[in-house]
CSV table of C-alpha atoms in Angstrom, one decimal:
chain,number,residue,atom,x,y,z
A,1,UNK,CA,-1.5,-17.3,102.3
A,2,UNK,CA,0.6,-19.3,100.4
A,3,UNK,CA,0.1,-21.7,98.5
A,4,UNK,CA,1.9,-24.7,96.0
A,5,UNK,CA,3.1,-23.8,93.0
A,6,UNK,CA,3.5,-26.9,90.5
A,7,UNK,CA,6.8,-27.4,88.2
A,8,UNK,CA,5.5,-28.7,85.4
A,9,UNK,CA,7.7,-30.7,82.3
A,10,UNK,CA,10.6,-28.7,81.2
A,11,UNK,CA,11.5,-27.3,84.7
A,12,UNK,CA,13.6,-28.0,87.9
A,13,UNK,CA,14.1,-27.0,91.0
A,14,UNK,CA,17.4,-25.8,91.9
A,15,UNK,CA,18.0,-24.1,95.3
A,16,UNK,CA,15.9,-21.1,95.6
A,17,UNK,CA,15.1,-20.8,92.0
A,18,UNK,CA,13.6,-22.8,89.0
A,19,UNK,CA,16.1,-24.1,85.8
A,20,UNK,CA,14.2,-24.4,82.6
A,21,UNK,CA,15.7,-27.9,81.1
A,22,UNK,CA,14.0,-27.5,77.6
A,23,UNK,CA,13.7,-24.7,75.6
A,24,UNK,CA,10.1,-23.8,73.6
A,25,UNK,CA,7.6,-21.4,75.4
A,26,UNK,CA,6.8,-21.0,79.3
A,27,UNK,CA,3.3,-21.2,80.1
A,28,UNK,CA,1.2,-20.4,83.2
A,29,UNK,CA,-2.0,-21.4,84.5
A,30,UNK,CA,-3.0,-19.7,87.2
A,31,UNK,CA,-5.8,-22.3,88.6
A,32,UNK,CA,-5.3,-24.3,91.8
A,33,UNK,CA,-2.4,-22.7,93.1
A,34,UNK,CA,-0.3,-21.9,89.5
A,35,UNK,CA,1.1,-24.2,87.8
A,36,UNK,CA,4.2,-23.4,84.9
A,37,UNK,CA,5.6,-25.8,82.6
A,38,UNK,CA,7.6,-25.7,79.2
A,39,UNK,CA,5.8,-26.1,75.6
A,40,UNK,CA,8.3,-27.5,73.6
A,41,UNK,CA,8.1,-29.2,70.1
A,42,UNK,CA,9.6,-33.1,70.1
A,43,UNK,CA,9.7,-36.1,67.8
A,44,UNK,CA,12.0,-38.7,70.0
A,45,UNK,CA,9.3,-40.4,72.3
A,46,UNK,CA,10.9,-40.8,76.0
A,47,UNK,CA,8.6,-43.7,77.5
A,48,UNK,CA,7.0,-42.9,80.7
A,49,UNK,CA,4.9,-44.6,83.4
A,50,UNK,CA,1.0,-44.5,82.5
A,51,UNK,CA,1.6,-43.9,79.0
A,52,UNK,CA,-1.0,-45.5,76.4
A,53,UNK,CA,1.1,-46.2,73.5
A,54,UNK,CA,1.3,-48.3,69.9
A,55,UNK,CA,3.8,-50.7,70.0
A,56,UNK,CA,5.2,-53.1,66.9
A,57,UNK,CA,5.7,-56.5,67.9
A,58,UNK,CA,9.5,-57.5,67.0
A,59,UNK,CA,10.5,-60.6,68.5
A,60,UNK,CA,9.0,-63.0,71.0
A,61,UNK,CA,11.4,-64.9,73.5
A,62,UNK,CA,10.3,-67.2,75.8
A,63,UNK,CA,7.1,-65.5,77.5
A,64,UNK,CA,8.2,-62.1,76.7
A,65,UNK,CA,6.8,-60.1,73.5
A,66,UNK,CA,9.7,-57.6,72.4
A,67,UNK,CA,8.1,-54.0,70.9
A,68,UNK,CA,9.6,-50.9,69.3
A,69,UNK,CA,7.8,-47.9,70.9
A,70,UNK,CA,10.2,-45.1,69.1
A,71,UNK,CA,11.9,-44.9,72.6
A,72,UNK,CA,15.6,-46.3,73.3
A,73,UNK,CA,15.0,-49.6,74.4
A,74,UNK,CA,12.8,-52.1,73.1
A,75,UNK,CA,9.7,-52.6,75.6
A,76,UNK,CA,8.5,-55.9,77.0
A,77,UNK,CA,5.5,-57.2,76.8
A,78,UNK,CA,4.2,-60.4,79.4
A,79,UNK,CA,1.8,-62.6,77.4
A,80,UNK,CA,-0.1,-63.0,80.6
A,81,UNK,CA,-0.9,-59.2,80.4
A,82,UNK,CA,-3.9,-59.2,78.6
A,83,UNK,CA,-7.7,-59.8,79.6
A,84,UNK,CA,-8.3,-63.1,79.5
A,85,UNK,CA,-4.7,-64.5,79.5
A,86,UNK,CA,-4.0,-67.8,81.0
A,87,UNK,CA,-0.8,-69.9,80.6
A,88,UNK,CA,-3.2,-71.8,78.3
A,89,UNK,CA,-4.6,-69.3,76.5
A,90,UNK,CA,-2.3,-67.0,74.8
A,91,UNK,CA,-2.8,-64.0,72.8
A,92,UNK,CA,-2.6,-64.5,69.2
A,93,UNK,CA,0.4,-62.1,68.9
A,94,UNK,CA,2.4,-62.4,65.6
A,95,UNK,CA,5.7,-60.6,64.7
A,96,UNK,CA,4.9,-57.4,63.0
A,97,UNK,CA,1.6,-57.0,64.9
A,98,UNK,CA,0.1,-53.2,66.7
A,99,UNK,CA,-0.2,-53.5,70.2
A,100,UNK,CA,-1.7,-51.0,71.7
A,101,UNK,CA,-0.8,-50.4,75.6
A,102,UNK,CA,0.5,-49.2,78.9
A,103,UNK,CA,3.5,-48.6,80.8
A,104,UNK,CA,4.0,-50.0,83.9
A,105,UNK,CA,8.0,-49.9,84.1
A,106,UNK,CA,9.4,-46.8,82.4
A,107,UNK,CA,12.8,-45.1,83.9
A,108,UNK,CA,16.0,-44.3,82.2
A,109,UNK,CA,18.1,-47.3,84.5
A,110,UNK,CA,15.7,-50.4,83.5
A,111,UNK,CA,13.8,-51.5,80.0
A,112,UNK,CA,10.3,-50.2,79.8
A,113,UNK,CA,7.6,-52.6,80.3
A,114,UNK,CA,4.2,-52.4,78.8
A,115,UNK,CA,1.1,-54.5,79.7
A,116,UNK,CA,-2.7,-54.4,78.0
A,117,UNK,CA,-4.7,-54.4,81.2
A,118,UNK,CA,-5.5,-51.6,83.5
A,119,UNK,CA,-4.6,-52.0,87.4
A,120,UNK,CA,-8.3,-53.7,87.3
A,121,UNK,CA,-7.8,-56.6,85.0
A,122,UNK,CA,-9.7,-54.9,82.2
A,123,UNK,CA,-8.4,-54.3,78.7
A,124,UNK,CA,-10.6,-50.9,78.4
A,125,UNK,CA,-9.5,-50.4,75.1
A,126,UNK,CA,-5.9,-52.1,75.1
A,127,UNK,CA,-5.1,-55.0,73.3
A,128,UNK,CA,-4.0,-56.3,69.8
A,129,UNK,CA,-5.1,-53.9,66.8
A,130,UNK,CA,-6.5,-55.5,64.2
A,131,UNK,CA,-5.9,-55.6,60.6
A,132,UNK,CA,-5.9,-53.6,57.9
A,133,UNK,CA,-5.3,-49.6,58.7
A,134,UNK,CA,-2.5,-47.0,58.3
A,135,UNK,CA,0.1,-45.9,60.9
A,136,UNK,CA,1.6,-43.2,60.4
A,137,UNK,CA,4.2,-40.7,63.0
A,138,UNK,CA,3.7,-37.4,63.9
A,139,UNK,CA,5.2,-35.0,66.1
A,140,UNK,CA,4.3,-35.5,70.1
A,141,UNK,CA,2.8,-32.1,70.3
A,142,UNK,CA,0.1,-32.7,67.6
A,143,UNK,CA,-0.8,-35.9,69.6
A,144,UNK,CA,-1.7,-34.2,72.6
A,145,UNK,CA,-3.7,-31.4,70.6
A,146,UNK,CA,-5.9,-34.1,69.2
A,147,UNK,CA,-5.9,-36.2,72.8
A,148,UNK,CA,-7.2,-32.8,74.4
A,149,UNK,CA,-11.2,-33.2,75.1
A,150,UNK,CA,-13.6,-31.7,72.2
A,151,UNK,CA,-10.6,-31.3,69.7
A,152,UNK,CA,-12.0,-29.5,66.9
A,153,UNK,CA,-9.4,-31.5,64.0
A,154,UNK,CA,-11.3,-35.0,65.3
A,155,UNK,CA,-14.8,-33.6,64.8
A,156,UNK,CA,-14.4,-32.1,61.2
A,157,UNK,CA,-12.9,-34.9,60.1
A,158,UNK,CA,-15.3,-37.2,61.6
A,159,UNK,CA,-17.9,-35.1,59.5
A,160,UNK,CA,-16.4,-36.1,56.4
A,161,UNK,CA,-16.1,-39.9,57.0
A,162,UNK,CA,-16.5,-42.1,59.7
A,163,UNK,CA,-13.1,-44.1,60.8
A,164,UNK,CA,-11.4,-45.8,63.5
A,165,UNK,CA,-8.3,-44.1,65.3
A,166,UNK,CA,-5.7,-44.7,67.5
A,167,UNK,CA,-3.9,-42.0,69.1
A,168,UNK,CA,-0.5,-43.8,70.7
A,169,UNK,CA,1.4,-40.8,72.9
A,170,UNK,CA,4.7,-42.3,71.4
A,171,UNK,CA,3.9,-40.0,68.0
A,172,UNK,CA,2.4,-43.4,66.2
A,173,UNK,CA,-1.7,-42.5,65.1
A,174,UNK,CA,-3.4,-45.7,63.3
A,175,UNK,CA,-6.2,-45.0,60.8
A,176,UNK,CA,-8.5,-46.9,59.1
A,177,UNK,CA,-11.8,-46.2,57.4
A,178,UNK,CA,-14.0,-47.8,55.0
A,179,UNK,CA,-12.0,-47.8,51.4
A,180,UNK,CA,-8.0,-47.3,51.8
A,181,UNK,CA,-8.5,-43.7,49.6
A,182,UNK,CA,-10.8,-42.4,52.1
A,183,UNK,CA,-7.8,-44.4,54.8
A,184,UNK,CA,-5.1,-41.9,53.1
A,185,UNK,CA,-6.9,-38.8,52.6
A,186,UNK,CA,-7.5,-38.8,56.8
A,187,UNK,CA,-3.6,-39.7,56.9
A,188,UNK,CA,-2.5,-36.6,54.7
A,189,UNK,CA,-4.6,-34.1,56.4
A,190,UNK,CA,-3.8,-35.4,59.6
A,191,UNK,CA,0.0,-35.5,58.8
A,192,UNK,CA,-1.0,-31.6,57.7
A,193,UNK,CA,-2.4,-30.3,60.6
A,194,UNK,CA,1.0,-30.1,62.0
A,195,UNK,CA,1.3,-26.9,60.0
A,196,UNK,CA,-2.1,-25.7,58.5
A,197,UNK,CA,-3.7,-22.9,60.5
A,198,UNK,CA,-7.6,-23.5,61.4
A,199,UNK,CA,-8.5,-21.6,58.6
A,200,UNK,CA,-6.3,-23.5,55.9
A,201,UNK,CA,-7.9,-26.6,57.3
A,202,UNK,CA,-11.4,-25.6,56.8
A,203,UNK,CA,-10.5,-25.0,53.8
A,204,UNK,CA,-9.1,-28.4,52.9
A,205,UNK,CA,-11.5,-29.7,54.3
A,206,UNK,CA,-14.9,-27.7,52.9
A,207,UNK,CA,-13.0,-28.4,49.2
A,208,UNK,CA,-12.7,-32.1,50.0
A,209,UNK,CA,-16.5,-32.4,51.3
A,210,UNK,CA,-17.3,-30.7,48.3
A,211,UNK,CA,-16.2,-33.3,46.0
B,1,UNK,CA,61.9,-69.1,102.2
B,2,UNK,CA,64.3,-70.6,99.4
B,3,UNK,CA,64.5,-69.3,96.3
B,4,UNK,CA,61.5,-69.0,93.8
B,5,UNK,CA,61.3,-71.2,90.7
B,6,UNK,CA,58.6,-70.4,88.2
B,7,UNK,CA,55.8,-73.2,87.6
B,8,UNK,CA,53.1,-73.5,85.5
B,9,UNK,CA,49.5,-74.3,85.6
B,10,UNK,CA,48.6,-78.5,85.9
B,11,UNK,CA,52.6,-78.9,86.9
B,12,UNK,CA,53.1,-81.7,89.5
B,13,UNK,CA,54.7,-80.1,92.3
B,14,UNK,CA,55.6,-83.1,95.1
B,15,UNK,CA,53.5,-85.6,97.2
B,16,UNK,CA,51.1,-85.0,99.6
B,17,UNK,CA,53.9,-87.3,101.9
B,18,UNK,CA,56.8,-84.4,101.4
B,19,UNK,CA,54.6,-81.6,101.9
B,20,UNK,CA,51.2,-79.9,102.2
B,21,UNK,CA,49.5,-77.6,99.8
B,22,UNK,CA,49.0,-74.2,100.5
B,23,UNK,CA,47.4,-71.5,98.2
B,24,UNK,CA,47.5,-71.8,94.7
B,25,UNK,CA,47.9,-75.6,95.1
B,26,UNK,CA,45.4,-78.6,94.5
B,27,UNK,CA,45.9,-82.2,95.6
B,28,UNK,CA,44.6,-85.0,93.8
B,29,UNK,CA,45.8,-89.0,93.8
B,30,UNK,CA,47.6,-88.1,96.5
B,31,UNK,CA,50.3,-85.7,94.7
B,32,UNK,CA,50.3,-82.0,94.9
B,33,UNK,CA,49.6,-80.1,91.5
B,34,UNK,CA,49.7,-76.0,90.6
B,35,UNK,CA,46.5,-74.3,90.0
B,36,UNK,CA,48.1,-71.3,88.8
B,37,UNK,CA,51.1,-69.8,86.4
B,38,UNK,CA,53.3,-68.1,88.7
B,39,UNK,CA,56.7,-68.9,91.2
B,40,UNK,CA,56.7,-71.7,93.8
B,41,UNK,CA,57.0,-71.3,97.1
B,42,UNK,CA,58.2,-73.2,100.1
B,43,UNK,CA,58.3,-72.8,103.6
B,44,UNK,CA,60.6,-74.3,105.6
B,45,UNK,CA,59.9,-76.7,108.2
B,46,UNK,CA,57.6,-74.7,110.8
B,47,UNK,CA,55.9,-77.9,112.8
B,48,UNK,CA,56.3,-81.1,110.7
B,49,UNK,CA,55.5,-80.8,106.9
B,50,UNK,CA,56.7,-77.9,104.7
B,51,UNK,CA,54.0,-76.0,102.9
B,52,UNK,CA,54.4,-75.7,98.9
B,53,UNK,CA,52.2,-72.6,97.4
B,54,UNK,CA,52.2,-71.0,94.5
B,55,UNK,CA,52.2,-67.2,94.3
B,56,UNK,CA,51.4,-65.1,91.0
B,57,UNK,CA,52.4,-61.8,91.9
B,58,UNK,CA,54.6,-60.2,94.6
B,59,UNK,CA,51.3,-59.5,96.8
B,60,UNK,CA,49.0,-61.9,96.6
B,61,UNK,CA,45.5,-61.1,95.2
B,62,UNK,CA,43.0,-60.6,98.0
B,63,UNK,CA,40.0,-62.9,97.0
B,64,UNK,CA,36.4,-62.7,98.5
B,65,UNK,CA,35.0,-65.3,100.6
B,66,UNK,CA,31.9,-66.1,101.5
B,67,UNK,CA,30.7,-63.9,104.5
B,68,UNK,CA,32.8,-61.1,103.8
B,69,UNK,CA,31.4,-57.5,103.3
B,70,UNK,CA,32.3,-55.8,100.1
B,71,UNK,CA,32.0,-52.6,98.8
B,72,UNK,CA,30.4,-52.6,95.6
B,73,UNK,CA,29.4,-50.2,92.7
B,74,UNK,CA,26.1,-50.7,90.9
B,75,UNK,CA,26.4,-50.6,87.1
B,76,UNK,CA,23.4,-51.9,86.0
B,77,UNK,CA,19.8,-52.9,87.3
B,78,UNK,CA,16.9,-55.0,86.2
B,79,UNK,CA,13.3,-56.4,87.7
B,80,UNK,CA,15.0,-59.2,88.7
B,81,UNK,CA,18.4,-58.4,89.9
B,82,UNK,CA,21.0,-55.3,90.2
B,83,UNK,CA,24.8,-56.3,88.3
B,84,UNK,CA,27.6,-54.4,90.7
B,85,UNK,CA,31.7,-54.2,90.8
B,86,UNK,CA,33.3,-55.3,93.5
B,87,UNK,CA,35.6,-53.0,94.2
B,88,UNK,CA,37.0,-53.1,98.5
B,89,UNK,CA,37.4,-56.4,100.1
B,90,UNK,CA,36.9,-55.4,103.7
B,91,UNK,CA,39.6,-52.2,103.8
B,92,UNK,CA,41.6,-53.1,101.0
B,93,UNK,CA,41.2,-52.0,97.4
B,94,UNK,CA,41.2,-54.5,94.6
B,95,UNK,CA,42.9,-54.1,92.0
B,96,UNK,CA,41.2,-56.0,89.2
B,97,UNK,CA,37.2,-55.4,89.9
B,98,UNK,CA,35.1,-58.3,90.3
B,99,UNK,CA,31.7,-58.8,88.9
B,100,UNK,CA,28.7,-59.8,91.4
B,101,UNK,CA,24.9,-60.1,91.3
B,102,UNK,CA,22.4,-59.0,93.6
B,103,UNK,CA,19.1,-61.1,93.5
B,104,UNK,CA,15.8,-59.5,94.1
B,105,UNK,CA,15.2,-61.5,97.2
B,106,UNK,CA,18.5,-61.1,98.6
B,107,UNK,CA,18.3,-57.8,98.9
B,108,UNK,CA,16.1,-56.8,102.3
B,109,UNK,CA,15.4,-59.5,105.1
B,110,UNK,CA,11.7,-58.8,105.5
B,111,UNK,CA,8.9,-58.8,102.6
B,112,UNK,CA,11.2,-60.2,99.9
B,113,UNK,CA,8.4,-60.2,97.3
B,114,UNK,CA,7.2,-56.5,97.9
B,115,UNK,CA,10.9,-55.3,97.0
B,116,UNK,CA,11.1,-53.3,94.0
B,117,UNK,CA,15.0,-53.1,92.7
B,118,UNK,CA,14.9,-50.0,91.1
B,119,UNK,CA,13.4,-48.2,94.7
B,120,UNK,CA,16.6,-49.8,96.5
B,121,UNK,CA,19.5,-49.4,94.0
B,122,UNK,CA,19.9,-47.3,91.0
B,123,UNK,CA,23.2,-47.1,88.6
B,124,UNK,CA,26.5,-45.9,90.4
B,125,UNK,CA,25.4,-46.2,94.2
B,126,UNK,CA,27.7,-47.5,96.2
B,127,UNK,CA,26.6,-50.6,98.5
B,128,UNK,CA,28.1,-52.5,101.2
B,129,UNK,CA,26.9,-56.1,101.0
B,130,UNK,CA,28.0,-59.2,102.3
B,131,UNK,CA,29.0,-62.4,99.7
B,132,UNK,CA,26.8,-65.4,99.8
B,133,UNK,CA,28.0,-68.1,97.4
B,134,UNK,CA,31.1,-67.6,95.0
B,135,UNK,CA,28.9,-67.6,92.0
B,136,UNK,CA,28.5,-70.0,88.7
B,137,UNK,CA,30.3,-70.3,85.7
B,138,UNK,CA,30.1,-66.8,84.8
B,139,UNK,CA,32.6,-65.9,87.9
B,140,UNK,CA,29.3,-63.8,89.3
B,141,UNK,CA,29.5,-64.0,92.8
B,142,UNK,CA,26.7,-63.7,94.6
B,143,UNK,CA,26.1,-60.9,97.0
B,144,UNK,CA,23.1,-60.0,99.8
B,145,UNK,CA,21.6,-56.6,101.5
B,146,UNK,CA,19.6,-58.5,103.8
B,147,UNK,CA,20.7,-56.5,107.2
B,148,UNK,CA,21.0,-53.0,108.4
B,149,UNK,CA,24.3,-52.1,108.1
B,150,UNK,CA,24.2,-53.4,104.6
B,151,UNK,CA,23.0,-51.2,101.5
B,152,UNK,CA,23.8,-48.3,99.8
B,153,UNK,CA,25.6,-45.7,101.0
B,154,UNK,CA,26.9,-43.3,98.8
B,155,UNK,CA,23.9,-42.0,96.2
B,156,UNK,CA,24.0,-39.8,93.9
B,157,UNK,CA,20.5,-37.8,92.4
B,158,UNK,CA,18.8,-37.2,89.7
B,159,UNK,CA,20.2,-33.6,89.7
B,160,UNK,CA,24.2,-35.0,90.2
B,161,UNK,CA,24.0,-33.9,94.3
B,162,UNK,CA,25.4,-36.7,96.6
B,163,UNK,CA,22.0,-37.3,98.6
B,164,UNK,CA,21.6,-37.4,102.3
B,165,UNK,CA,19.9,-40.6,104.2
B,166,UNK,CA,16.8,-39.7,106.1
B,167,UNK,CA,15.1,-43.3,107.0
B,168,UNK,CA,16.0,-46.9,106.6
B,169,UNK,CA,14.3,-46.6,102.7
B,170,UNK,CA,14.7,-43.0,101.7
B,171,UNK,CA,17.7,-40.0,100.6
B,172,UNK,CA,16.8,-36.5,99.9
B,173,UNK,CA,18.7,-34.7,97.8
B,174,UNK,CA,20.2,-31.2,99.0
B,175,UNK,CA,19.9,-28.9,96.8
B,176,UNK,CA,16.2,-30.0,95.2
B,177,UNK,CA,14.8,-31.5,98.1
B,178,UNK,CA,13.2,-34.4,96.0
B,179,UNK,CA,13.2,-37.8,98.0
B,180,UNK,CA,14.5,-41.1,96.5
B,181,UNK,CA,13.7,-44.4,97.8
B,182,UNK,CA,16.9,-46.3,98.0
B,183,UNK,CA,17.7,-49.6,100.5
B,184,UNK,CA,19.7,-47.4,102.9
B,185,UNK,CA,22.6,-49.3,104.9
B,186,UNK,CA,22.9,-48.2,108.8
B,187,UNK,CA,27.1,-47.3,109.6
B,188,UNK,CA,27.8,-47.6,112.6
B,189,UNK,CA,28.7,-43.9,114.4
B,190,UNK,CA,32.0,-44.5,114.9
B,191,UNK,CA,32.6,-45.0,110.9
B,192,UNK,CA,30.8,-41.5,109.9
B,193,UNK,CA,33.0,-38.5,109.0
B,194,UNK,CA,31.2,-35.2,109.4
């Protein structure tokens, strides 16, 4: 029987066979059919639709908030698209701000446009992140290691000391924990597991503990 | 036709009483003026008046008027509207481009606020649509997709392929069979070349 095989990022379909369009390593997953895609290292974010990511507000004009999300255009941002936004009531937004959202628009022919509600009307998370913290940017592939369920970096470190993170799939990760040393040590080793093996970070991590 | 005499731009040709204004003319005050730079023209008597007009080049530029169908290229598109460049006039090639607009409600007949711009054009389609209004101050005219034989007609894909039209809202591209929704214009058979 057959049965549908899924081309994954960093393929395309090209008559009877399949063009790799980025180079890094193939991979295969045999589950539900087979599925292959391409595992390739990138720091320039490309926004796409569904995307939760960490905008920096830039200008506001007229109704519009303006955002940098690392991609090529700046992103808008309606001030009606949060939960609880009226024409009244508007979001406290101030040049310089995190906003931390979604794409609803994102294709290479029109301006991306983010909004902080889900199709619902619920902010589930989304919204306005509030003061103090660090953010810092990372490679893309580190962000979805620590986004994959039961990731081991997020539960050592949460071992050490407890903090608030936010993961944006633009590369952007926002930290803050209880003194701005403990705020920076969580930066460097996160800005370190890029490159440390497990090991090297147990180790880091077991010396820091220690202290 | 006697001989051409160059004129200028706001020059006061004749009265209204020795002749009547053709192209490139304007009356006002009851005297006939130039509205452009170029050679003046007069006919001779055909019924009663001669008719004075003004002509820039040797052919004169074909204009668009409202209710005429266009062919346009997109070159840029936005929630709210899709930019194009007027390029045919009917059958006849232009030879400077003009600029037009497409709104986002001009461009099907039926469910104007369900229409998404960037499922019905994309950059460097080629439409057929038909001129509404001759546009503001930014010399935008205005154009609409509101019928069947009007849309796009020549797409292009993701992967470079000129796409084939399958419905009245969909192309497939050839050679990696991926559908695109585009706002497809119906040609008449006797217009198709297979």
């Amino acid at each position: 029987p057959r049965a549908r095989l899924l081309c994954g990022p960093g393929l395309r379909r090209s008559g009877a066979g399949l063009l790799v369009t980025k180079c890094g390593l193939l991979r295969h997953r045999p589950a539900g059919g087979g599925a292959y895609w391409v595992d390739s290292q990138q720091k320039r974010y490309v926004p796409v639709k569904g995307d939760h990511v960490i905008g920096i507000v830039t200008a506001k004009a007229g109704d519009v908030f303006r955002l940098d999300v690392g991609g090529s255009e700046p992103a808008s941002l309606s001030y009606l698209a949060f939960e609880g936004a009226t024409k009244r009531n508007r979001p406290n937004l101030q040049v310089g701000d995190l906003v931390y959202g979604q794409f609803v628009v994102a294709n290479k022919d029109m301006e991306p446009e983010m909004v902080c509600i889900d199709s619902s009307g619920k902010s589930s998370g989304m919204g306005i992140i509030g003061q103090d913290g660090f953010l810092f940017k990372v490679s893309l592939g580190l962000i979805r290691k620590l986004l994959a369920p039961k990731c081991e970096i997020i539960q050592e470190l949460s071992q050490l000391y407890p903090f608030e993170l936010v993961l944006g799939m633009n590369g952007r990760i926002w930290v803050k924990a209880k003194t701005v040393q403990q705020t920076l040590i969580i930066v460097n080793i996160l800005e370190a597991c890029e490159y440390m093996t497990a090991q090297q970070r147990k180790q880091a991590l077991a010396k820091l503990s220690g202290n | 036709r006697q001989p051409l005499s160059p004129c200028v731009a706001g020059e006061r040709l004749c009265s209204t009483e020795e002749a009547t204004a053709g192209s490139g003319t304007y009356t006002r005050h009851g005297f006939i003026f130039s509205s452009l730079a170029g050679c003046l023209e007069r006919t001779n008597e055909d019924s009663e008046l001669p008719v004075v007009s003004v002509v820039r080049d040797s052919e004169s530029q074909l204009l668009p008027n409202v209710g005429a169908v266009v062919t346009c290229k997109v070159c840029s598109i936005n929630s709210r509207f899709a930019k194009v460049h007027i390029l045919y006039v009917g059958s006849t090639p232009l030879k400077s481009t003009f600029r037009g607009t497409i709104r986002r409600e001009d461009i099907r007949a039926t469910e104007k606020d369900k229409v998404e711009v960037y499922k019905s054009f994309r950059p460097s389609d080629i439409v057929l649509a038909k001129v509404i209004s001759l546009g503001d101050a930014q010399s935008n005219y205005l154009l609409s997709t509101a019928e069947n034989e009007l849309g796009v007609v020549v797409a292009r894909s993701e992967a470079g392929v000129q796409m084939v039209p399958i419905s009245w809202c969909e192309m497939q591209c050839p050679r990696t069979h991926t559908k695109e929704f585009r706002k497809v214009a119906r040609v008449q058979p006797q217009f198709l070349q297979t």
